[in-house]
Amino acid sequence: MAATKEFTRLENSSGKLSLTVPKEDVRQKYQKMVNEYLKTISLPGFRKGKVPQSVLERKLGDGLKEDLKARLIEEALTQAFEDEAFQKYLPLNYSTPEMKDAPELDFDSDFNFSVVYDVYPEVKLDKWKGLEVTVPWAEITDADLQRELEGVREANSYVSDRGEEDTARTGDVATVDYLVVDKENGQEIAERKDFTFTIGSGNIQYKLEDGVLGMKKGENKEFETEAEGKAALVKATLVTLKEKHLPELDDELAQDVSEKFNTLDDLKNDIRKNLTETLEEHLKGLKIEALMAAVKEKTEIVLPESMIRAELKRQWYTMARRSGVDENILNSMLKNAGESGFENLMNDERVRKQVESAICSRLIMQSIMEEEKIEAGDAEITEAISKIVDSPDEVEAVKAQYQKSGMTDEMARDIEFSRLSDLLLAENSFILGEKQEYLDLMRKIR
């Protein structure tokens, strides 16, 4: 079938695809379809395969035309979407083509119809080279190193039971049963059994850390707190009380951490090196983020609503699944929340803006990669795999396994993004702005 096509871009990254099937093809398709019917249909007074075409057309009439229209539309769309020269006009995966107007079928005229759908947005890329952007910065300090060393001590600590008459103090590990009730009406707000925490660690609800100070094992105590924005009462029982023993910061601790360390200085140097590499990687991400923000300000991109909804939908399910809830319970929760829960996310202006910004950044990066012809080749993927296997003899087997599971596509994207990042950093300038503490800078979203 030789259908002609014409694509017209519309507002909001949608488009109209108009298709025309020549009347000669319409008649030929019709006769072929009728012949199929004649071979299989049975009508009263006629044997199977012996129904005259005139009788068939009189009996089925409009039904034949509707079937023909459906076949013409499906075949014409399939041919259009399979045309390699038409790939940039394909509908988005999450945008179903909708018929613009109900098409009319006349055997003496060409068959015309149009569908409307969302397409990949046009990215009118502005200048992305030679820019100058300001980024925050930080450096690794002795305080950062000491904090990490304390974490090592914590990870290598052990606990022992305190005495029966000993009282809880800061640094002890307490296990508590507690009940929180509304102070005014006595209604239960929260309850938990065997809740274990280190006194003085911070971020513990209901002022439990302060409340258990001075308690003995097995002792009951009530104290006031605040819960859900109102005055509440905590009824707590100290179940167990343990003392934490932290190792000394010395060569012995370093050797316990890893056999590659002989001295405490070896451990310190390794920690500082890891902190520095982590900081540099994060700063690299912040530079790319700042650069994308600068490019986006001067780049025209109109996002289709279906693309925004699809990304928000993905985040909606991701957030739900990260909750750690049992799969069956989660499915029930999602079903009950349904579209209302998703629409709440859709209507959250802050979340929506974040999603739109992230999509625009991806589109800009994709445009730059296409412009610069950045594409991971087979050799690069092979090299990447060779770095993660134990022996060169395993490379091809691992590569075949990765290809089967689709992991090579993911590796290719990582390689391409790495090359793009290096290009963006090389082609632009970055001014160091406000100096920040390491932890504060690391909390900045990339």
JSON list of C-alpha atoms in Angstrom, two decimals, residues 34-197:
[
{"chain": "A", "resi": 34, "resn": "VAL", "atom": "CA", "xyz": [-13.97, -9.28, 0.57]},
{"chain": "A", "resi": 35, "resn": "ASN", "atom": "CA", "xyz": [-12.29, -12.35, -0.92]},
{"chain": "A", "resi": 36, "resn": "GLU", "atom": "CA", "xyz": [-11.18, -13.35, 2.59]},
{"chain": "A", "resi": 37, "resn": "TYR", "atom": "CA", "xyz": [-14.76, -13.03, 3.81]},
{"chain": "A", "resi": 38, "resn": "LEU", "atom": "CA", "xyz": [-16.12, -15.04, 0.87]},
{"chain": "A", "resi": 39, "resn": "LYS", "atom": "CA", "xyz": [-13.82, -17.96, 1.68]},
{"chain": "A", "resi": 40, "resn": "THR", "atom": "CA", "xyz": [-14.96, -18.29, 5.28]},
{"chain": "A", "resi": 41, "resn": "ILE", "atom": "CA", "xyz": [-18.42, -16.82, 5.75]},
{"chain": "A", "resi": 42, "resn": "SER", "atom": "CA", "xyz": [-21.63, -18.84, 5.86]},
{"chain": "A", "resi": 43, "resn": "LEU", "atom": "CA", "xyz": [-25.04, -17.29, 5.22]},
{"chain": "A", "resi": 44, "resn": "PRO", "atom": "CA", "xyz": [-28.52, -18.90, 5.21]},
{"chain": "A", "resi": 45, "resn": "GLY", "atom": "CA", "xyz": [-29.16, -20.57, 1.84]},
{"chain": "A", "resi": 46, "resn": "PHE", "atom": "CA", "xyz": [-25.51, -20.66, 0.83]},
{"chain": "A", "resi": 47, "resn": "ARG", "atom": "CA", "xyz": [-22.73, -23.09, 1.51]},
{"chain": "A", "resi": 48, "resn": "LYS", "atom": "CA", "xyz": [-19.45, -21.93, 3.03]},
{"chain": "A", "resi": 49, "resn": "GLY", "atom": "CA", "xyz": [-17.34, -20.29, 0.33]},
{"chain": "A", "resi": 50, "resn": "LYS", "atom": "CA", "xyz": [-20.27, -20.05, -2.10]},
{"chain": "A", "resi": 51, "resn": "VAL", "atom": "CA", "xyz": [-21.79, -16.72, -1.01]},
{"chain": "A", "resi": 52, "resn": "PRO", "atom": "CA", "xyz": [-21.95, -14.25, -3.96]},
{"chain": "A", "resi": 53, "resn": "GLN", "atom": "CA", "xyz": [-20.14, -10.97, -3.38]},
{"chain": "A", "resi": 54, "resn": "SER", "atom": "CA", "xyz": [-23.29, -8.96, -4.07]},
{"chain": "A", "resi": 55, "resn": "VAL", "atom": "CA", "xyz": [-25.13, -10.86, -1.32]},
{"chain": "A", "resi": 56, "resn": "LEU", "atom": "CA", "xyz": [-22.23, -10.41, 1.09]},
{"chain": "A", "resi": 57, "resn": "GLU", "atom": "CA", "xyz": [-22.13, -6.65, 0.42]},
{"chain": "A", "resi": 58, "resn": "ARG", "atom": "CA", "xyz": [-25.89, -6.35, 0.85]},
{"chain": "A", "resi": 59, "resn": "LYS", "atom": "CA", "xyz": [-25.84, -8.27, 4.13]},
{"chain": "A", "resi": 60, "resn": "LEU", "atom": "CA", "xyz": [-22.75, -6.69, 5.73]},
{"chain": "A", "resi": 61, "resn": "GLY", "atom": "CA", "xyz": [-22.72, -3.32, 3.98]},
{"chain": "A", "resi": 62, "resn": "ASP", "atom": "CA", "xyz": [-21.43, -0.73, 6.48]},
{"chain": "A", "resi": 63, "resn": "GLY", "atom": "CA", "xyz": [-19.66, -3.42, 8.48]},
{"chain": "A", "resi": 64, "resn": "LEU", "atom": "CA", "xyz": [-17.39, -4.13, 5.52]},
{"chain": "A", "resi": 65, "resn": "LYS", "atom": "CA", "xyz": [-16.56, -0.44, 5.21]},
{"chain": "A", "resi": 66, "resn": "GLU", "atom": "CA", "xyz": [-15.76, -0.10, 8.91]},
{"chain": "A", "resi": 67, "resn": "ASP", "atom": "CA", "xyz": [-13.52, -3.15, 8.78]},
{"chain": "A", "resi": 68, "resn": "LEU", "atom": "CA", "xyz": [-11.77, -1.77, 5.70]},
{"chain": "A", "resi": 69, "resn": "LYS", "atom": "CA", "xyz": [-11.22, 1.61, 7.35]},
{"chain": "A", "resi": 70, "resn": "ALA", "atom": "CA", "xyz": [-9.66, -0.06, 10.40]},
{"chain": "A", "resi": 71, "resn": "ARG", "atom": "CA", "xyz": [-7.34, -2.10, 8.16]},
{"chain": "A", "resi": 72, "resn": "LEU", "atom": "CA", "xyz": [-6.34, 0.90, 6.04]},
{"chain": "A", "resi": 73, "resn": "ILE", "atom": "CA", "xyz": [-5.59, 2.99, 9.12]},
{"chain": "A", "resi": 74, "resn": "GLU", "atom": "CA", "xyz": [-3.57, 0.27, 10.84]},
{"chain": "A", "resi": 75, "resn": "GLU", "atom": "CA", "xyz": [-1.50, -0.56, 7.76]},
{"chain": "A", "resi": 76, "resn": "ALA", "atom": "CA", "xyz": [-0.87, 3.08, 6.82]},
{"chain": "A", "resi": 77, "resn": "LEU", "atom": "CA", "xyz": [0.24, 3.96, 10.37]},
{"chain": "A", "resi": 78, "resn": "THR", "atom": "CA", "xyz": [2.45, 0.88, 10.59]},
{"chain": "A", "resi": 79, "resn": "GLN", "atom": "CA", "xyz": [4.16, 1.76, 7.32]},
{"chain": "A", "resi": 80, "resn": "ALA", "atom": "CA", "xyz": [4.65, 5.38, 8.39]},
{"chain": "A", "resi": 81, "resn": "PHE", "atom": "CA", "xyz": [6.13, 4.50, 11.78]},
{"chain": "A", "resi": 82, "resn": "GLU", "atom": "CA", "xyz": [8.46, 1.88, 10.28]},
{"chain": "A", "resi": 83, "resn": "ASP", "atom": "CA", "xyz": [9.88, 4.39, 7.78]},
{"chain": "A", "resi": 84, "resn": "GLU", "atom": "CA", "xyz": [13.46, 5.15, 8.89]},
{"chain": "A", "resi": 85, "resn": "ALA", "atom": "CA", "xyz": [13.22, 8.70, 7.53]},
{"chain": "A", "resi": 86, "resn": "PHE", "atom": "CA", "xyz": [10.19, 9.28, 9.77]},
{"chain": "A", "resi": 87, "resn": "GLN", "atom": "CA", "xyz": [11.76, 8.29, 13.11]},
{"chain": "A", "resi": 88, "resn": "LYS", "atom": "CA", "xyz": [11.94, 11.83, 14.51]},
{"chain": "A", "resi": 89, "resn": "TYR", "atom": "CA", "xyz": [8.18, 12.12, 14.12]},
{"chain": "A", "resi": 90, "resn": "LEU", "atom": "CA", "xyz": [7.28, 8.96, 16.01]},
{"chain": "A", "resi": 91, "resn": "PRO", "atom": "CA", "xyz": [4.81, 9.24, 18.89]},
{"chain": "A", "resi": 92, "resn": "LEU", "atom": "CA", "xyz": [6.22, 9.03, 22.41]},
{"chain": "A", "resi": 93, "resn": "ASN", "atom": "CA", "xyz": [5.85, 5.60, 24.01]},
{"chain": "A", "resi": 94, "resn": "TYR", "atom": "CA", "xyz": [3.34, 6.99, 26.48]},
{"chain": "A", "resi": 95, "resn": "SER", "atom": "CA", "xyz": [1.34, 9.02, 23.92]},
{"chain": "A", "resi": 96, "resn": "THR", "atom": "CA", "xyz": [-1.35, 7.08, 22.03]},
{"chain": "A", "resi": 97, "resn": "PRO", "atom": "CA", "xyz": [-2.24, 8.56, 18.61]},
{"chain": "A", "resi": 98, "resn": "GLU", "atom": "CA", "xyz": [-5.81, 9.88, 18.57]},
{"chain": "A", "resi": 99, "resn": "MET", "atom": "CA", "xyz": [-7.95, 10.20, 15.46]},
{"chain": "A", "resi": 100, "resn": "LYS", "atom": "CA", "xyz": [-8.43, 13.85, 14.60]},
{"chain": "A", "resi": 101, "resn": "ASP", "atom": "CA", "xyz": [-11.72, 13.43, 12.73]},
{"chain": "A", "resi": 102, "resn": "ALA", "atom": "CA", "xyz": [-13.76, 10.37, 11.78]},
{"chain": "A", "resi": 103, "resn": "PRO", "atom": "CA", "xyz": [-12.56, 9.54, 8.23]},
{"chain": "A", "resi": 104, "resn": "GLU", "atom": "CA", "xyz": [-14.99, 9.05, 5.37]},
{"chain": "A", "resi": 105, "resn": "LEU", "atom": "CA", "xyz": [-14.63, 6.15, 2.95]},
{"chain": "A", "resi": 106, "resn": "ASP", "atom": "CA", "xyz": [-15.52, 6.72, -0.70]},
{"chain": "A", "resi": 107, "resn": "PHE", "atom": "CA", "xyz": [-14.29, 4.24, -3.30]},
{"chain": "A", "resi": 108, "resn": "ASP", "atom": "CA", "xyz": [-14.12, 7.02, -5.90]},
{"chain": "A", "resi": 109, "resn": "SER", "atom": "CA", "xyz": [-11.75, 9.15, -3.77]},
{"chain": "A", "resi": 110, "resn": "ASP", "atom": "CA", "xyz": [-8.50, 8.78, -1.91]},
{"chain": "A", "resi": 111, "resn": "PHE", "atom": "CA", "xyz": [-8.84, 7.75, 1.74]},
{"chain": "A", "resi": 112, "resn": "ASN", "atom": "CA", "xyz": [-7.64, 10.53, 4.05]},
{"chain": "A", "resi": 113, "resn": "PHE", "atom": "CA", "xyz": [-7.26, 10.54, 7.82]},
{"chain": "A", "resi": 114, "resn": "SER", "atom": "CA", "xyz": [-5.20, 12.28, 10.52]},
{"chain": "A", "resi": 115, "resn": "VAL", "atom": "CA", "xyz": [-3.96, 11.36, 13.99]},
{"chain": "A", "resi": 116, "resn": "VAL", "atom": "CA", "xyz": [-2.61, 13.64, 16.70]},
{"chain": "A", "resi": 117, "resn": "TYR", "atom": "CA", "xyz": [-0.02, 12.62, 19.30]},
{"chain": "A", "resi": 118, "resn": "ASP", "atom": "CA", "xyz": [2.87, 13.91, 21.41]},
{"chain": "A", "resi": 119, "resn": "VAL", "atom": "CA", "xyz": [6.33, 13.78, 19.88]},
{"chain": "A", "resi": 120, "resn": "TYR", "atom": "CA", "xyz": [9.88, 14.15, 21.13]},
{"chain": "A", "resi": 121, "resn": "PRO", "atom": "CA", "xyz": [10.32, 17.84, 21.95]},
{"chain": "A", "resi": 122, "resn": "GLU", "atom": "CA", "xyz": [12.32, 20.08, 19.68]},
{"chain": "A", "resi": 123, "resn": "VAL", "atom": "CA", "xyz": [15.39, 21.36, 21.49]},
{"chain": "A", "resi": 124, "resn": "LYS", "atom": "CA", "xyz": [16.46, 24.71, 20.09]},
{"chain": "A", "resi": 125, "resn": "LEU", "atom": "CA", "xyz": [19.90, 24.48, 21.61]},
{"chain": "A", "resi": 126, "resn": "ASP", "atom": "CA", "xyz": [21.59, 27.76, 22.41]},
{"chain": "A", "resi": 127, "resn": "LYS", "atom": "CA", "xyz": [25.24, 28.36, 23.22]},
{"chain": "A", "resi": 128, "resn": "TRP", "atom": "CA", "xyz": [26.69, 25.65, 25.47]},
{"chain": "A", "resi": 129, "resn": "LYS", "atom": "CA", "xyz": [30.42, 26.26, 24.98]},
{"chain": "A", "resi": 130, "resn": "GLY", "atom": "CA", "xyz": [32.52, 29.08, 26.37]},
{"chain": "A", "resi": 131, "resn": "LEU", "atom": "CA", "xyz": [30.20, 29.73, 29.31]},
{"chain": "A", "resi": 132, "resn": "GLU", "atom": "CA", "xyz": [31.32, 30.86, 32.74]},
{"chain": "A", "resi": 133, "resn": "VAL", "atom": "CA", "xyz": [29.38, 29.68, 35.77]},
{"chain": "A", "resi": 134, "resn": "THR", "atom": "CA", "xyz": [29.90, 30.00, 39.51]},
{"chain": "A", "resi": 135, "resn": "VAL", "atom": "CA", "xyz": [29.92, 26.94, 41.75]},
{"chain": "A", "resi": 136, "resn": "PRO", "atom": "CA", "xyz": [30.37, 26.44, 45.51]},
{"chain": "A", "resi": 137, "resn": "TRP", "atom": "CA", "xyz": [33.41, 24.59, 46.76]},
{"chain": "A", "resi": 138, "resn": "ALA", "atom": "CA", "xyz": [34.86, 22.87, 49.83]},
{"chain": "A", "resi": 139, "resn": "GLU", "atom": "CA", "xyz": [38.04, 21.21, 50.99]},
{"chain": "A", "resi": 140, "resn": "ILE", "atom": "CA", "xyz": [38.77, 18.25, 53.22]},
{"chain": "A", "resi": 141, "resn": "THR", "atom": "CA", "xyz": [39.67, 19.44, 56.72]},
{"chain": "A", "resi": 142, "resn": "ASP", "atom": "CA", "xyz": [41.11, 17.75, 59.78]},
{"chain": "A", "resi": 143, "resn": "ALA", "atom": "CA", "xyz": [37.61, 17.88, 61.27]},
{"chain": "A", "resi": 144, "resn": "ASP", "atom": "CA", "xyz": [36.27, 15.88, 58.32]},
{"chain": "A", "resi": 145, "resn": "LEU", "atom": "CA", "xyz": [39.03, 13.32, 58.77]},
{"chain": "A", "resi": 146, "resn": "GLN", "atom": "CA", "xyz": [38.37, 13.07, 62.52]},
{"chain": "A", "resi": 147, "resn": "ARG", "atom": "CA", "xyz": [34.65, 12.55, 61.92]},
{"chain": "A", "resi": 148, "resn": "GLU", "atom": "CA", "xyz": [35.40, 9.64, 59.60]},
{"chain": "A", "resi": 149, "resn": "LEU", "atom": "CA", "xyz": [37.83, 8.17, 62.11]},
{"chain": "A", "resi": 150, "resn": "GLU", "atom": "CA", "xyz": [35.15, 8.32, 64.78]},
{"chain": "A", "resi": 151, "resn": "GLY", "atom": "CA", "xyz": [32.90, 6.43, 62.39]},
{"chain": "A", "resi": 152, "resn": "VAL", "atom": "CA", "xyz": [35.57, 3.76, 62.09]},
{"chain": "A", "resi": 153, "resn": "ARG", "atom": "CA", "xyz": [35.78, 3.53, 65.88]},
{"chain": "A", "resi": 154, "resn": "GLU", "atom": "CA", "xyz": [31.99, 3.27, 66.04]},
{"chain": "A", "resi": 155, "resn": "ALA", "atom": "CA", "xyz": [31.95, 0.50, 63.43]},
{"chain": "A", "resi": 156, "resn": "ASN", "atom": "CA", "xyz": [34.56, -1.45, 65.42]},
{"chain": "A", "resi": 157, "resn": "SER", "atom": "CA", "xyz": [33.00, -0.91, 68.84]},
{"chain": "A", "resi": 158, "resn": "TYR", "atom": "CA", "xyz": [31.43, -3.55, 71.07]},
{"chain": "A", "resi": 159, "resn": "VAL", "atom": "CA", "xyz": [28.91, -3.39, 73.93]},
{"chain": "A", "resi": 160, "resn": "SER", "atom": "CA", "xyz": [28.62, -5.01, 77.35]},
{"chain": "A", "resi": 161, "resn": "ASP", "atom": "CA", "xyz": [25.81, -5.03, 79.91]},
{"chain": "A", "resi": 162, "resn": "ARG", "atom": "CA", "xyz": [25.77, -2.29, 82.53]},
{"chain": "A", "resi": 163, "resn": "GLY", "atom": "CA", "xyz": [25.21, -3.27, 86.15]},
{"chain": "A", "resi": 164, "resn": "GLU", "atom": "CA", "xyz": [21.76, -3.71, 87.67]},
{"chain": "A", "resi": 165, "resn": "GLU", "atom": "CA", "xyz": [22.12, -0.51, 89.70]},
{"chain": "A", "resi": 166, "resn": "ASP", "atom": "CA", "xyz": [23.80, 1.52, 86.98]},
{"chain": "A", "resi": 167, "resn": "THR", "atom": "CA", "xyz": [21.82, 4.41, 85.49]},
{"chain": "A", "resi": 168, "resn": "ALA", "atom": "CA", "xyz": [21.55, 5.39, 81.84]},
{"chain": "A", "resi": 169, "resn": "ARG", "atom": "CA", "xyz": [24.03, 8.00, 80.67]},
{"chain": "A", "resi": 170, "resn": "THR", "atom": "CA", "xyz": [25.03, 9.65, 77.41]},
{"chain": "A", "resi": 171, "resn": "GLY", "atom": "CA", "xyz": [26.78, 7.16, 75.12]},
{"chain": "A", "resi": 172, "resn": "ASP", "atom": "CA", "xyz": [25.02, 4.09, 76.53]},
{"chain": "A", "resi": 173, "resn": "VAL", "atom": "CA", "xyz": [22.99, 1.82, 74.24]},
{"chain": "A", "resi": 174, "resn": "ALA", "atom": "CA", "xyz": [19.41, 1.61, 75.54]},
{"chain": "A", "resi": 175, "resn": "THR", "atom": "CA", "xyz": [16.58, -0.71, 74.54]},
{"chain": "A", "resi": 176, "resn": "VAL", "atom": "CA", "xyz": [13.17, 0.72, 75.42]},
{"chain": "A", "resi": 177, "resn": "ASP", "atom": "CA", "xyz": [9.50, -0.24, 75.25]},
{"chain": "A", "resi": 178, "resn": "TYR", "atom": "CA", "xyz": [7.38, 2.88, 75.03]},
{"chain": "A", "resi": 179, "resn": "LEU", "atom": "CA", "xyz": [3.83, 4.08, 74.61]},
{"chain": "A", "resi": 180, "resn": "VAL", "atom": "CA", "xyz": [2.96, 7.65, 73.57]},
{"chain": "A", "resi": 181, "resn": "VAL", "atom": "CA", "xyz": [-0.51, 8.95, 74.47]},
{"chain": "A", "resi": 182, "resn": "ASP", "atom": "CA", "xyz": [-2.33, 12.23, 74.00]},
{"chain": "A", "resi": 183, "resn": "LYS", "atom": "CA", "xyz": [-1.93, 14.10, 77.29]},
{"chain": "A", "resi": 184, "resn": "GLU", "atom": "CA", "xyz": [-5.42, 15.57, 77.10]},
{"chain": "A", "resi": 185, "resn": "ASN", "atom": "CA", "xyz": [-7.57, 12.53, 76.24]},
{"chain": "A", "resi": 186, "resn": "GLY", "atom": "CA", "xyz": [-5.20, 9.60, 76.81]},
{"chain": "A", "resi": 187, "resn": "GLN", "atom": "CA", "xyz": [-5.62, 8.22, 73.28]},
{"chain": "A", "resi": 188, "resn": "GLU", "atom": "CA", "xyz": [-2.70, 6.20, 71.94]},
{"chain": "A", "resi": 189, "resn": "ILE", "atom": "CA", "xyz": [-0.46, 7.99, 69.42]},
{"chain": "A", "resi": 190, "resn": "ALA", "atom": "CA", "xyz": [2.41, 5.52, 69.02]},
{"chain": "A", "resi": 191, "resn": "GLU", "atom": "CA", "xyz": [3.78, 2.34, 70.55]},
{"chain": "A", "resi": 192, "resn": "ARG", "atom": "CA", "xyz": [6.99, 0.42, 70.03]},
{"chain": "A", "resi": 193, "resn": "LYS", "atom": "CA", "xyz": [8.72, -2.57, 71.58]},
{"chain": "A", "resi": 194, "resn": "ASP", "atom": "CA", "xyz": [12.48, -3.19, 71.86]},
{"chain": "A", "resi": 195, "resn": "PHE", "atom": "CA", "xyz": [13.50, 0.15, 70.36]},
{"chain": "A", "resi": 196, "resn": "THR", "atom": "CA", "xyz": [17.30, 0.35, 70.56]},
{"chain": "A", "resi": 197, "resn": "PHE", "atom": "CA", "xyz": [19.30, 3.58, 70.25]}
]
